[in-house]
Amino acid sequence: PERSGKTFSSECSEPLVRRKIAKKRELMAAARVRVIIADDHEVVRFGLVSLLDDTDIEIVAEASTGEEAVSLARKHKPDVVLLDIRMAPGNDGLAALEKIRSDVPSVRCIMLTTFDNPTYIARAVASGAHDYILKGSSREELLESITGAASGQLPMRAGELRRVATTMANRVVTPDPDVPLTQREMQVLRHVALGLSNKEIAQSLTISVETVKEHVQNILRKLAVNDRTQAAVWAVRRGLA
């Protein structure tokens, strides 16, 4: 009788090849960075999707409000959320950042903004942002930020976020006999100068809001100033923020 053209080895190898292909596809899918884009302007979302096309980044969802971003982050648990820092009233990106970091702590958040503002950066750092990039950044910078965030690497660029984060974390004080602030009071003063609220300072320094209030009162008394604005001006003039 005629034998089939297929051999035993070929019949065994076909399932093996299929398994290898399936495995390769699984590995490729696992290597992709899953991202949610949150911005209240459709044209910005469309631009970012186009910019990230043909890369190892998969856009799993888009959000137009902070609340929607939080909901989608809970649902999809992406690697990274690109989050506009200022969205429509009542949908602040910073508020969404705080909720996402609380509800889905494994998700890394990158703040997108047109505002190169130290106060916004400081608030983003205090609320747990991984990076802070301007909407005018290049495609390469955006990709670097996303892939770095997904892998847990610190921002590679020596930008504003790193400078502000270093300022906020710094507890080294240059002795000044005329201003006997403690290290912690000087650290709180830097936060005040960056425009952070008591709650945000407490989050950044991992202390209670009441403790922050006490430090602020001591600072005002020692500097002989009437309010936080005057204290902030004092700090800026001395290069503390």
PDB file of N, CA, C and O in Angstrom, residues 38-41 82-87 91-94 110-115 135:
ATOM      1  N   ALA A  38      -4.953  59.112  29.962  1.00  0.00           N
ATOM      2  CA  ALA A  38      -6.033  59.914  30.555  1.00  0.00           C
ATOM      3  C   ALA A  38      -5.788  61.395  30.265  1.00  0.00           C
ATOM      4  O   ALA A  38      -4.840  61.984  30.777  1.00  0.00           O
ATOM      5  N   ASP A  39      -6.644  61.961  29.445  1.00  0.00           N
ATOM      6  CA  ASP A  39      -6.548  63.383  29.104  1.00  0.00           C
ATOM      7  C   ASP A  39      -7.931  63.848  28.659  1.00  0.00           C
ATOM      8  O   ASP A  39      -8.638  63.106  27.968  1.00  0.00           O
ATOM      9  N   ASP A  40      -8.319  65.067  29.056  1.00  0.00           N
ATOM     10  CA  ASP A  40      -9.675  65.511  28.722  1.00  0.00           C
ATOM     11  C   ASP A  40      -9.789  66.068  27.312  1.00  0.00           C
ATOM     12  O   ASP A  40     -10.880  66.452  26.885  1.00  0.00           O
ATOM     13  N   HIS A  41      -8.684  66.098  26.573  1.00  0.00           N
ATOM     14  CA  HIS A  41      -8.728  66.548  25.183  1.00  0.00           C
ATOM     15  C   HIS A  41      -8.549  65.353  24.245  1.00  0.00           C
ATOM     16  O   HIS A  41      -7.510  64.685  24.265  1.00  0.00           O
ATOM     17  N   LEU A  82      -0.707  57.211  31.861  1.00  0.00           N
ATOM     18  CA  LEU A  82      -0.309  58.563  31.463  1.00  0.00           C
ATOM     19  C   LEU A  82      -1.452  59.480  31.861  1.00  0.00           C
ATOM     20  O   LEU A  82      -2.559  59.370  31.329  1.00  0.00           O
ATOM     21  N   LEU A  83      -1.200  60.389  32.802  1.00  0.00           N
ATOM     22  CA  LEU A  83      -2.286  61.127  33.442  1.00  0.00           C
ATOM     23  C   LEU A  83      -2.085  62.635  33.300  1.00  0.00           C
ATOM     24  O   LEU A  83      -1.087  63.184  33.793  1.00  0.00           O
ATOM     25  N   ASP A  84      -3.022  63.290  32.631  1.00  0.00           N
ATOM     26  CA  ASP A  84      -2.966  64.745  32.505  1.00  0.00           C
ATOM     27  C   ASP A  84      -3.125  65.371  33.889  1.00  0.00           C
ATOM     28  O   ASP A  84      -4.031  65.015  34.641  1.00  0.00           O
ATOM     29  N   ILE A  85      -2.252  66.296  34.217  1.00  0.00           N
ATOM     30  CA  ILE A  85      -2.249  66.855  35.573  1.00  0.00           C
ATOM     31  C   ILE A  85      -3.426  67.790  35.813  1.00  0.00           C
ATOM     32  O   ILE A  85      -3.894  67.946  36.944  1.00  0.00           O
ATOM     33  N   ARG A  86      -3.926  68.412  34.744  1.00  0.00           N
ATOM     34  CA  ARG A  86      -5.070  69.321  34.883  1.00  0.00           C
ATOM     35  C   ARG A  86      -6.127  68.956  33.861  1.00  0.00           C
ATOM     36  O   ARG A  86      -5.944  69.125  32.662  1.00  0.00           O
ATOM     37  N   MET A  87      -7.249  68.464  34.366  1.00  0.00           N
ATOM     38  CA  MET A  87      -8.370  68.137  33.485  1.00  0.00           C
ATOM     39  C   MET A  87      -9.561  69.017  33.858  1.00  0.00           C
ATOM     40  O   MET A  87      -9.412  69.978  34.608  1.00  0.00           O
ATOM     41  N   ASN A  91     -12.311  67.018  38.041  1.00  0.00           N
ATOM     42  CA  ASN A  91     -11.631  65.803  37.598  1.00  0.00           C
ATOM     43  C   ASN A  91     -10.119  66.013  37.582  1.00  0.00           C
ATOM     44  O   ASN A  91      -9.439  65.707  36.612  1.00  0.00           O
ATOM     45  N   ASP A  92      -9.607  66.584  38.637  1.00  0.00           N
ATOM     46  CA  ASP A  92      -8.197  66.927  38.731  1.00  0.00           C
ATOM     47  C   ASP A  92      -7.319  65.685  38.616  1.00  0.00           C
ATOM     48  O   ASP A  92      -7.557  64.670  39.262  1.00  0.00           O
ATOM     49  N   GLY A  93      -6.275  65.786  37.774  1.00  0.00           N
ATOM     50  CA  GLY A  93      -5.383  64.659  37.585  1.00  0.00           C
ATOM     51  C   GLY A  93      -4.618  64.288  38.838  1.00  0.00           C
ATOM     52  O   GLY A  93      -4.320  63.112  39.077  1.00  0.00           O
ATOM     53  N   LEU A  94      -4.278  65.266  39.654  1.00  0.00           N
ATOM     54  CA  LEU A  94      -3.551  64.982  40.892  1.00  0.00           C
ATOM     55  C   LEU A  94      -4.413  64.202  41.879  1.00  0.00           C
ATOM     56  O   LEU A  94      -3.921  63.328  42.587  1.00  0.00           O
ATOM     57  N   ILE A 110       2.556  58.439  35.311  1.00  0.00           N
ATOM     58  CA  ILE A 110       3.380  59.488  34.716  1.00  0.00           C
ATOM     59  C   ILE A 110       2.471  60.682  34.456  1.00  0.00           C
ATOM     60  O   ILE A 110       1.459  60.564  33.760  1.00  0.00           O
ATOM     61  N   MET A 111       2.819  61.822  35.023  1.00  0.00           N
ATOM     62  CA  MET A 111       1.999  63.017  34.842  1.00  0.00           C
ATOM     63  C   MET A 111       2.375  63.724  33.544  1.00  0.00           C
ATOM     64  O   MET A 111       3.553  63.975  33.274  1.00  0.00           O
ATOM     65  N   LEU A 112       1.366  64.012  32.737  1.00  0.00           N
ATOM     66  CA  LEU A 112       1.532  64.746  31.485  1.00  0.00           C
ATOM     67  C   LEU A 112       1.034  66.166  31.675  1.00  0.00           C
ATOM     68  O   LEU A 112      -0.040  66.375  32.242  1.00  0.00           O
ATOM     69  N   THR A 113       1.794  67.137  31.214  1.00  0.00           N
ATOM     70  CA  THR A 113       1.364  68.514  31.419  1.00  0.00           C
ATOM     71  C   THR A 113       2.017  69.466  30.443  1.00  0.00           C
ATOM     72  O   THR A 113       3.067  69.162  29.861  1.00  0.00           O
ATOM     73  N   THR A 114       1.384  70.613  30.271  1.00  0.00           N
ATOM     74  CA  THR A 114       2.006  71.707  29.521  1.00  0.00           C
ATOM     75  C   THR A 114       2.646  72.695  30.488  1.00  0.00           C
ATOM     76  O   THR A 114       3.260  73.665  30.068  1.00  0.00           O
ATOM     77  N   PHE A 115       2.500  72.424  31.802  1.00  0.00           N
ATOM     78  CA  PHE A 115       2.948  73.364  32.830  1.00  0.00           C
ATOM     79  C   PHE A 115       4.241  72.885  33.487  1.00  0.00           C
ATOM     80  O   PHE A 115       4.245  71.897  34.208  1.00  0.00           O
ATOM     81  N   LYS A 135       4.138  67.840  27.591  1.00  0.00           N
ATOM     82  CA  LYS A 135       3.491  67.357  26.373  1.00  0.00           C
ATOM     83  C   LYS A 135       4.317  67.682  25.131  1.00  0.00           C
ATOM     84  O   LYS A 135       4.088  67.096  24.082  1.00  0.00           O
TER      85      LYS A 135
END
